[in-house]
Coordinates of C-alpha atoms and ligand atoms in Angstrom, one line a residue:
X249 CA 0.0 0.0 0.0
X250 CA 1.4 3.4 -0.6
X251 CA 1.7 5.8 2.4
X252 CA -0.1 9.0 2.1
X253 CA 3.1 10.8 2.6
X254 CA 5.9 9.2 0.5
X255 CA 10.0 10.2 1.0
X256 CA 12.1 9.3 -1.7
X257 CA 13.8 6.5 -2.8
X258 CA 17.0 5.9 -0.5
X259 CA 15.8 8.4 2.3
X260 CA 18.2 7.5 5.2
X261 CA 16.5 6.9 8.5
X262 CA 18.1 6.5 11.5
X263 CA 18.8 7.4 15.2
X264 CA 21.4 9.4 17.2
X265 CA 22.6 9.3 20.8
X266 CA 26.1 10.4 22.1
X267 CA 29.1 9.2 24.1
X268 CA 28.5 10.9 27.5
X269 CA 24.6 10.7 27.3
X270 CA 24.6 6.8 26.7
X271 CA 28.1 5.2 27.3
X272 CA 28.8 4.6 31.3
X273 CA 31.6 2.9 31.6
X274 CA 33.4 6.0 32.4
X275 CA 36.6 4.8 34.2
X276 CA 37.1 1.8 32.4
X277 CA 39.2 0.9 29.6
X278 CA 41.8 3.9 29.9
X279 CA 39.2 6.5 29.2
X280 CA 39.9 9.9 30.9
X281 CA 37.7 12.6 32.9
X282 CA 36.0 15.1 30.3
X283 CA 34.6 18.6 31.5
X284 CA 30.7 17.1 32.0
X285 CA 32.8 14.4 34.6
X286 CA 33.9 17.3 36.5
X287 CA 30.3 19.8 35.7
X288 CA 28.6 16.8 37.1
X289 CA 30.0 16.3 40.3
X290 CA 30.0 20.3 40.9
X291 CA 27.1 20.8 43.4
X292 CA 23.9 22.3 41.9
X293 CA 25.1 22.2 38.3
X294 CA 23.5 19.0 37.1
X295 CA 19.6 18.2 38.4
X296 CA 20.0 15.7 41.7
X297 CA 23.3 15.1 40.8
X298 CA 23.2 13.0 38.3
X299 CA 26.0 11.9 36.4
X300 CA 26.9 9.9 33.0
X301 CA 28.8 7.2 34.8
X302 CA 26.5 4.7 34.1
X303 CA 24.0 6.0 32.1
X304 CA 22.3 3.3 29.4
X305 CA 25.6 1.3 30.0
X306 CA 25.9 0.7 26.1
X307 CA 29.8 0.3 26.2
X308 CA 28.8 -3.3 27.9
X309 CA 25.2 -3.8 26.1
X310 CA 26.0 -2.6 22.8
X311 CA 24.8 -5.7 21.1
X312 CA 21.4 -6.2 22.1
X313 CA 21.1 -2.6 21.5
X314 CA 22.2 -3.2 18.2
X315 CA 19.7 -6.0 17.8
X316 CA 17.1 -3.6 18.8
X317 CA 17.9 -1.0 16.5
X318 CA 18.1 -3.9 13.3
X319 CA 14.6 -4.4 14.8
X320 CA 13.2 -1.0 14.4
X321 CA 14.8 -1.3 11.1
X322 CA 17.3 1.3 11.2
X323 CA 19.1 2.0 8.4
X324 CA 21.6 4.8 9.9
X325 CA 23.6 4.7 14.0
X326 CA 24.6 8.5 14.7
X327 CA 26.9 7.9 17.6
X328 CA 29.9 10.4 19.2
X329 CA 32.9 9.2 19.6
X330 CA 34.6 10.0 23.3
X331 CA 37.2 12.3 22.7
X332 CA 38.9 11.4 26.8
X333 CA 38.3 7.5 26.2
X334 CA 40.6 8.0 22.4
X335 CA 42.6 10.2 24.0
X336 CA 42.5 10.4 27.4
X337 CA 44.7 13.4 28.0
X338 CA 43.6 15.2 25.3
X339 CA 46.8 15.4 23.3
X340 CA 49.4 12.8 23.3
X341 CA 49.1 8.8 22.3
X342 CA 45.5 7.3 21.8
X343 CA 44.1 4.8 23.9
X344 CA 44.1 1.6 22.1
X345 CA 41.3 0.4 24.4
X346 CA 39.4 3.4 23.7
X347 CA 39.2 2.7 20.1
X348 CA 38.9 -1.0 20.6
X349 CA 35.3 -0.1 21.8
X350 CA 34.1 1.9 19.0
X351 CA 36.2 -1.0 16.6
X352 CA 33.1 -3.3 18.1
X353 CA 30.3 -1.3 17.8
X354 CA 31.2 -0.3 14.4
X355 CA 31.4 -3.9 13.4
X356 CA 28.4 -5.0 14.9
X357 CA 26.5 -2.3 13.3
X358 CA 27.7 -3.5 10.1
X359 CA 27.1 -7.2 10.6
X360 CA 23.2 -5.5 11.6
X361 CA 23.3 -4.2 7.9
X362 CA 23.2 -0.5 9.9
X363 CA 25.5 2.0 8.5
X364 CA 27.4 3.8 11.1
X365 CA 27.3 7.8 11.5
X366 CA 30.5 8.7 13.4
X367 CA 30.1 12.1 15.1
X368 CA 33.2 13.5 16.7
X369 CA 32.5 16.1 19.2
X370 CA 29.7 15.8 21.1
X371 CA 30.8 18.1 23.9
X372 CA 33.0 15.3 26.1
X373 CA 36.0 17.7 26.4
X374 CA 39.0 15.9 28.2
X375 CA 39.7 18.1 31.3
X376 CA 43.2 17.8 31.1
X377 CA 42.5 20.3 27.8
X378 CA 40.1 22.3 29.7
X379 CA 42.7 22.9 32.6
X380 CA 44.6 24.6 29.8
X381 CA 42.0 26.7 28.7
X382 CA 39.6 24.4 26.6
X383 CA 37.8 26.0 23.2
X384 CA 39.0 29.4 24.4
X385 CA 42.6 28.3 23.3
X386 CA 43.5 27.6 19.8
X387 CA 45.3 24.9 20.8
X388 CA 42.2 22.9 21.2
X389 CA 41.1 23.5 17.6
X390 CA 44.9 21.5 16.4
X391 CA 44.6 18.8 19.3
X392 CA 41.2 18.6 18.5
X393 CA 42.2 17.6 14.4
X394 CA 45.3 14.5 15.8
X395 CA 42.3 12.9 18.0
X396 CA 39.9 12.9 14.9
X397 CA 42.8 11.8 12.7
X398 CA 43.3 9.0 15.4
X399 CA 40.0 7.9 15.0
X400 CA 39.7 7.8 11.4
X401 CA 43.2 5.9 11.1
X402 CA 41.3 3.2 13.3
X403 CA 37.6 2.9 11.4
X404 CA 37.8 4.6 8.4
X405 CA 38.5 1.3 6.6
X406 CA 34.5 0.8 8.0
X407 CA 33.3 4.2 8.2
X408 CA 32.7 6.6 5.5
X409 CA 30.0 8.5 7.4
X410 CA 31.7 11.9 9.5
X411 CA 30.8 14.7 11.3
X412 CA 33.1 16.9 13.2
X413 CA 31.1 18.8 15.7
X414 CA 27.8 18.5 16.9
X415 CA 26.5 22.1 18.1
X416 CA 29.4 24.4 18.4
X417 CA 26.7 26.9 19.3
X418 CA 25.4 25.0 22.8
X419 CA 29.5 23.9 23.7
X420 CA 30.6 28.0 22.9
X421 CA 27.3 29.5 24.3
X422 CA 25.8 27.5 27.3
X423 CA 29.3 26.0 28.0
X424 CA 31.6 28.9 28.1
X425 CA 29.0 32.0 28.3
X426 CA 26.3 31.8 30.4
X427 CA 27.8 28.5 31.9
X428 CA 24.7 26.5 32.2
X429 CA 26.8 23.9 30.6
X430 CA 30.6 22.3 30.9
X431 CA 32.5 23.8 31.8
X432 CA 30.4 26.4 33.1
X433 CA 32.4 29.7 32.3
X434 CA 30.4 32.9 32.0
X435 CA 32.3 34.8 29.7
X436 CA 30.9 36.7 26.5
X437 CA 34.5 36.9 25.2
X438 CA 35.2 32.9 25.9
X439 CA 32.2 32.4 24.3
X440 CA 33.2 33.8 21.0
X441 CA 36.5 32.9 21.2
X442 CA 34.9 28.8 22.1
X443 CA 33.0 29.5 18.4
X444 CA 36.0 30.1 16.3
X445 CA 38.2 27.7 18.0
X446 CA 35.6 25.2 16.9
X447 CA 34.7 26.0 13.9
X448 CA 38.8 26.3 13.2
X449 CA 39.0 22.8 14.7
X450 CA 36.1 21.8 12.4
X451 CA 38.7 23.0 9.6
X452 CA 41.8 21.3 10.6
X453 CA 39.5 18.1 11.2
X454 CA 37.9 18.1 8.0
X455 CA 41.0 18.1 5.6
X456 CA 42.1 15.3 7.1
X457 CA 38.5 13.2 6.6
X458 CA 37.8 11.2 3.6
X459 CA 34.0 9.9 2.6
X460 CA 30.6 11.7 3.3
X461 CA 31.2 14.9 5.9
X462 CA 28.9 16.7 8.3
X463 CA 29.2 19.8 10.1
X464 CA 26.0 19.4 12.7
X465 CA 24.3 22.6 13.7
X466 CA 21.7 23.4 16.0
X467 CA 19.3 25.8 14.0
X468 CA 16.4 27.7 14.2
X469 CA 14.1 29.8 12.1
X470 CA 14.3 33.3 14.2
X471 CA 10.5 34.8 14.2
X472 CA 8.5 37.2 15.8
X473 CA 5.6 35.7 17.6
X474 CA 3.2 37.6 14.7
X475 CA 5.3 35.5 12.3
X476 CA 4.6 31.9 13.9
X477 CA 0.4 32.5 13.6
X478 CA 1.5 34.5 9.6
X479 CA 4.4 33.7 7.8
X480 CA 3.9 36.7 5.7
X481 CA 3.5 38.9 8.7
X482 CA 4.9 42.7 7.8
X483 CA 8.0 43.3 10.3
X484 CA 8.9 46.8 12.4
X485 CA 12.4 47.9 11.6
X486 CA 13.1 47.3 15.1
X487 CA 12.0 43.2 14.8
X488 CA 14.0 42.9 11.5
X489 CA 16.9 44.7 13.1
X490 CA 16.3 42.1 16.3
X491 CA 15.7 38.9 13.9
X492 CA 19.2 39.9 11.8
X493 CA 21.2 39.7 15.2
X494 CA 19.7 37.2 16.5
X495 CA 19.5 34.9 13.3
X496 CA 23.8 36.3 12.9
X497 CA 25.0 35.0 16.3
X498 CA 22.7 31.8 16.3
X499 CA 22.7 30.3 12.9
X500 CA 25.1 32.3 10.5
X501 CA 28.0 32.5 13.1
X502 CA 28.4 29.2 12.4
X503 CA 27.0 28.3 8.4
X504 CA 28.9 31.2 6.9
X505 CA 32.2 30.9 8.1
X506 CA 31.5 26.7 7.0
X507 CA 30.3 27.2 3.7
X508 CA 31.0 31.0 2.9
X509 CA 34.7 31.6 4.8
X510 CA 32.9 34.7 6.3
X511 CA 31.7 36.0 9.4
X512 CA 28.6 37.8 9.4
X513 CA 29.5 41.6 10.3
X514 CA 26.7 41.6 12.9
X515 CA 28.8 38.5 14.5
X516 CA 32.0 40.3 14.2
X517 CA 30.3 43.8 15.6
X518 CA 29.1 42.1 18.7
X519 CA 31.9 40.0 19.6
X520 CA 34.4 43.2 19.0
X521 CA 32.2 44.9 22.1
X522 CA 32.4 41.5 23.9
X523 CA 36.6 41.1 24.1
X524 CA 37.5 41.9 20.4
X525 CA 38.8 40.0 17.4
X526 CA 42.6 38.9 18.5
X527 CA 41.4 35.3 18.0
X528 CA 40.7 35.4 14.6
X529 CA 43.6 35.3 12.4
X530 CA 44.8 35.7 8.9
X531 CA 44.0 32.3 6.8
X532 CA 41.4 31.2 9.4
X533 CA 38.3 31.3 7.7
X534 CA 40.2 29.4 4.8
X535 CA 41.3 26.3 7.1
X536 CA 37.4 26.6 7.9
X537 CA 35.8 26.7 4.8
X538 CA 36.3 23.3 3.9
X539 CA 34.0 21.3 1.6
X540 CA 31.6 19.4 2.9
X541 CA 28.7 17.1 1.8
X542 CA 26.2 17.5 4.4
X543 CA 24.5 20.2 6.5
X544 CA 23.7 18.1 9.5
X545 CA 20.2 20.1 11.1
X546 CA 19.3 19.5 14.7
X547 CA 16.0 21.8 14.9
X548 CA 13.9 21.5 18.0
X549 CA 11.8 24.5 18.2
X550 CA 11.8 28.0 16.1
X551 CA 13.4 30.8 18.5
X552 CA 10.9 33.4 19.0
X553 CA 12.2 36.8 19.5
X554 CA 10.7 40.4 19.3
X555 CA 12.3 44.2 19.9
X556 CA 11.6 44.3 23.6
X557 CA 9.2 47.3 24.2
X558 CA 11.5 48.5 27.5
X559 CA 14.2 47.8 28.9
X560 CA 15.1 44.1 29.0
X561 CA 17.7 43.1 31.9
X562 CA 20.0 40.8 31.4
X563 CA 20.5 40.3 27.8
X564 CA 19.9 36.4 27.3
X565 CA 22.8 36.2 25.0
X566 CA 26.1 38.5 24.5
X567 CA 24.7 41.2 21.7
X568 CA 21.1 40.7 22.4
X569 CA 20.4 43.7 24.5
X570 CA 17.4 45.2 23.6
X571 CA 15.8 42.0 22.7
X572 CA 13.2 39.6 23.9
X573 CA 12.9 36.1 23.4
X574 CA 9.2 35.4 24.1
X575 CA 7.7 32.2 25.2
X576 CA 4.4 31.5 23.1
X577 CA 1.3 29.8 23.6
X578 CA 0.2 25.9 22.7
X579 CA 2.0 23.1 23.2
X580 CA 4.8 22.4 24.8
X581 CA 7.5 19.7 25.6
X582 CA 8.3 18.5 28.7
X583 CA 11.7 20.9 28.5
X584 CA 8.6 23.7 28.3
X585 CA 10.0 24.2 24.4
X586 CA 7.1 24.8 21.9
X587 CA 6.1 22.7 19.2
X588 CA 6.2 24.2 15.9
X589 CA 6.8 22.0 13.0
X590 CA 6.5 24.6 10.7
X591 CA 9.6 25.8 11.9
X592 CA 11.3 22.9 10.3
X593 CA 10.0 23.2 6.9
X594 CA 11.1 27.3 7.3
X595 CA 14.0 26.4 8.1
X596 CA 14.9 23.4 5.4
X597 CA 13.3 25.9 2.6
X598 CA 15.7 28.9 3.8
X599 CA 18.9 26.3 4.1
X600 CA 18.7 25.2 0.7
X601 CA 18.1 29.0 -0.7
X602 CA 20.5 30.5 1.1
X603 CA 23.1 27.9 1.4
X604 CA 22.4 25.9 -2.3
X605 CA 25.7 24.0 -2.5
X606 CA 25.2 21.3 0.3
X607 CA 23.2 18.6 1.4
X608 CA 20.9 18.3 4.3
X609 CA 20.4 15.6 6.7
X610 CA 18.1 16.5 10.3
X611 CA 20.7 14.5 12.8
X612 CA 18.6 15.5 15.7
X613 CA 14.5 16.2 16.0
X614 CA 12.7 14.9 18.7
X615 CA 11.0 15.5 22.5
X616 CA 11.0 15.1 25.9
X617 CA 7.5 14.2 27.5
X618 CA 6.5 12.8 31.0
X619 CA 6.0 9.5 29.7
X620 CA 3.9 7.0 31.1
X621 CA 4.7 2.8 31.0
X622 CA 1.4 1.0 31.2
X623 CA 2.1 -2.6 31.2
X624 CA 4.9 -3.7 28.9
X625 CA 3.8 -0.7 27.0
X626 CA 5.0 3.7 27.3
X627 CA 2.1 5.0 25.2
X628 CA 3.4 8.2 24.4
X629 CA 1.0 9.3 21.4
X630 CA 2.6 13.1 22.1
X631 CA 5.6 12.1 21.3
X632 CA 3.9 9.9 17.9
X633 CA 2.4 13.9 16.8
X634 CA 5.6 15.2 17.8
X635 CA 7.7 13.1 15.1
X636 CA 4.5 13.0 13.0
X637 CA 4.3 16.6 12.7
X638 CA 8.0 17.1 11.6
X639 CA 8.4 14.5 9.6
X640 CA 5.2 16.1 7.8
X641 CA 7.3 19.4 7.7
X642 CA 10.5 17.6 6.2
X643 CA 8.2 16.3 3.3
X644 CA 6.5 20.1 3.0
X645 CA 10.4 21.2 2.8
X646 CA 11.0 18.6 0.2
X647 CA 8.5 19.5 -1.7
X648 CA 9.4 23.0 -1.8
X649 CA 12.8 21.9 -3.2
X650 CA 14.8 21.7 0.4
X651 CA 17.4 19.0 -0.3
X652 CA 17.0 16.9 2.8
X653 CA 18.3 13.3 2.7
X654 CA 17.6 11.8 5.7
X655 CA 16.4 12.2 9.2
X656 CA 17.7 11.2 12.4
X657 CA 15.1 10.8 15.5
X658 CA 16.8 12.1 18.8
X659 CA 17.2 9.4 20.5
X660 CA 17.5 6.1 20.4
X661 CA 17.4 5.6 24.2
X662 CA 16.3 7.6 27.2
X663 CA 19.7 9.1 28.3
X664 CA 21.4 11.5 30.6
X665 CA 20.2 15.2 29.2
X666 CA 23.2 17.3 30.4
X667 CA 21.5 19.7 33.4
X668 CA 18.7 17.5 33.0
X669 CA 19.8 15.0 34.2
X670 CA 17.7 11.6 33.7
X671 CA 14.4 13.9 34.2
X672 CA 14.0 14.6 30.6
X673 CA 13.7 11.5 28.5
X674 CA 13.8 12.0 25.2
X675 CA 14.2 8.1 23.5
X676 CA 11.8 6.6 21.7
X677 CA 13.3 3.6 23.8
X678 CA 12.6 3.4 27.5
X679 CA 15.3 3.2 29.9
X680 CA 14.7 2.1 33.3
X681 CA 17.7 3.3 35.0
X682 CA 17.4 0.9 37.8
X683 CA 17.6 -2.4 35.6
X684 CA 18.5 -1.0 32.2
X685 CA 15.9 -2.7 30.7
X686 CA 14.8 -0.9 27.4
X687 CA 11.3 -1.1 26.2
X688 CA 10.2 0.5 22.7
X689 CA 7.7 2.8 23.3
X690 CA 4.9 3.0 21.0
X691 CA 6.9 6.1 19.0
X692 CA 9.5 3.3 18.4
X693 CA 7.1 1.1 16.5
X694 CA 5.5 3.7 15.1
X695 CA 8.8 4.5 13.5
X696 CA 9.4 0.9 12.8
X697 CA 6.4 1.3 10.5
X698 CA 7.3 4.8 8.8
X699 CA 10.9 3.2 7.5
X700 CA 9.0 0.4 6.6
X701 CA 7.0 2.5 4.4
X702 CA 9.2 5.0 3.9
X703 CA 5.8 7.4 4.6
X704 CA 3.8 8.2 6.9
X705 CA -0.3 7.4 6.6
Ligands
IFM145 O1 20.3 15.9 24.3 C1 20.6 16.9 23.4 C2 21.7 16.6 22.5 O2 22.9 16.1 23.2 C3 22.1 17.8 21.6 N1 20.9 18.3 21.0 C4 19.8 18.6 21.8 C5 19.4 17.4 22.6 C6 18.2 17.7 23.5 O3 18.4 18.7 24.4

């Protein structure tokens, strides 16, 4: 029978996860501390304490979880490598145990017929790097390229699939300036500084990769609350003034330097105020603009903004003074983030326009909700409309000529959610912490059936 919504031929569906979220295991094997070791045992930073020691123990039960994903039919695994488990010092020799780890995986996701998507940076900094000053030294951006080169002289003979970084914007932003996140520096200037050290590391990284690469942003469509009820919606000066900042330092800080080899002038105005432009050197944005094959999309919600009306105290972000980022009406995720799956085909549509050259791939949409388990069963039908919604979006995209290849549900598993903790679960697989049992929840067969059908009815 043919769905009612149909993706092309050889649309790539998968899942994602990542090292410190999922692995455990974290003093085993060689593998060294990383900054979200330390954040997490920092009273108050993380909720109740948790911590990703254990987490869904996948470095000991990666097969059945392998066996689980062959059974939802995956056709794609997006998993980070540890940086501090390859190398545990952050420079210097790799672990050989470290690698042996990700040597397994990878080869039982091949003998699964499940192509592996290598991601790697997903935020596990090795402290010994941060002690020396972490993304706010260049440094980092040249260790950063050896470890990746370590871990593509180990798998590349199996893995064509990689992706650098996965949202510089969260590690340079949450992590170094308002600190909700490791390493917890609040810094404007360290912020900035954290951006171009990753996106030079990206560089470095990248001409050193061979197959398929991905540079993985978190993006948004930037909008006026008028704009999310009327996309044609007539802006003030002031809103378009507040949507071009807003829209520089969250999404083009990032894509133009990547695909362009320049830095939007708002992004280079703002972080001039904010501890000036000494980290940006000659031949930079060269080593950064590398090609690459994929623009890998992690959209969860459209960020709403508006030219505040008085004075707004603080500014949410460095260079948005004078700026208000407005929660709106309707429905909600558990994190209390909206859902708006027109965001998603916005966004798609503007990507391809705006940045015509690459390919797109969604490596992250998905939703925490207080699930439920009823029986052997988690009926979590808002989490069904959730994916249902975007994947709807990603065919309205396609159809408007966005050239999206694949998507990736966030995630596979329940798993630690940084602050969070274990209170947000995300997976579309259960986790019960206590006996790490995982039980598909009704979004998991539900997706089971979509890459059956490659559609949605
Ligand atoms: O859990 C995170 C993931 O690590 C990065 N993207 C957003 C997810 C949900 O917050």
């Amino acid at each position: 029978m043919t769905p009612d919504i149909e993706f092309p031929e050889g649309f790539i569906w998968g899942a994602a996860t990542a090292s410190y979220q999922v692995e455990g295991a974290a003093r085993e094997d060689g593998r060294g501390v990383s900054i979200w070791d330390t954040f997490a045992r920092t009273p108050g930073k993380v909720a109740d304490g948790h911590t990703g020691d254990v987490a869904c123990d996948h470095y000991h039960r990666y097969p059945d979880d392998v066996r689980l994903m062959a059974d939802l039919g995956l056709s794609v695994y997006r998993f980070s490598t540890a940086w501090p488990r390859v190398v545990p010092d952050g420079s210097g020799p790799a672990n050989p145990r470290g690698l042996d780890f990700y040597d397994r995986l990878v080869d039982s996701l091949l003998d699964a017929g499940i192509t592996p998507y290598v991601t790697l940076y997903h935020w596990d900094l090795p402290q010994n790097l941060e002690d020396r000053g972490g993304w706010t030294s260049r440094d980092t951006a040249y260790y950063f390229a050896d470890y990746a080169a370590a871990v593509h002289a180990r798998l590349s003979d199996r893995v064509s699939n990689w992706t650098t970084l996965n949202e510089p914007w969260v590690c340079a932003f949450l992590g170094y300036g308002s600190g909700v996140h490791a390493p917890g520096v609040t810094d404007a200037a360290s912020a900035f500084k954290a951006a171009h050290h990753q996106l030079l590391g990206h560089g470095l990284a990248a001409q050193n990769l061979t197959g398929t690469l991905t540079l993985t942003l978190n993006m948004a469509p930037v909008v006026t609350p008028a704009q999310i009820v009327d996309v044609a919606h007539v802006l003030t000066d002031d809103d378009a003034e507040a949507i071009r900042r807003v829209d520089a330092l969250l999404n083009r800080q990032f894509l133009d330097p990547a695909l362009k080899g320049t830095y939007p002038a708002e992004v280079l105005d703002i972080a001039a105020e904010h501890g000036g432009l000494d980290h940006i050197r000659d031949g930079d944005l060269e080593i950064i603009r590398q090609p690459i094959d994929l623009l890998g999309i992690n959209y969860y919600n459209p960020c709403v903004i508006q030219a505040a009306a008085g004075a707004v105290a603080p500014p949410a972000w460095p260079g948005t003074d004078g700026i208000e980022f407005v929660t709106i009406e309707g429905p909600q995720t558990a994190m209390g983030w909206p859902v708006i799956p027109s965001g998603l085909s916005r966004l798609l549509v503007r990507l391809s326009h705006d940045y015509p050259d690459v390919g797109l791939i969604i490596t992250e949409n998905g939703a925490a909700f207080h699930d439920k388990v009823v029986g052997d069963r988690v009926p979590d039908s808002d989490r069904v409309a959730y994916l249902d919604g975007h994947l709807r979006a990603c065919h309205q995209a396609i159809a408007e000529g966005a050239d999206l290849r694949g998507y990736l549900v966030w995630s596979l598993f329940d798993n630690f959610e940084w602050a969070e903790g274990y209170h947000q679960r995300f997976g579309i697989v259960r986790i019960d912490y206590a006996t790490q049992r995982r039980l598909p929840k009704d979004s998991a067969l539900w997706y089971r059936d979509v890459i059956q059908r490659n559609g949605i009815e």
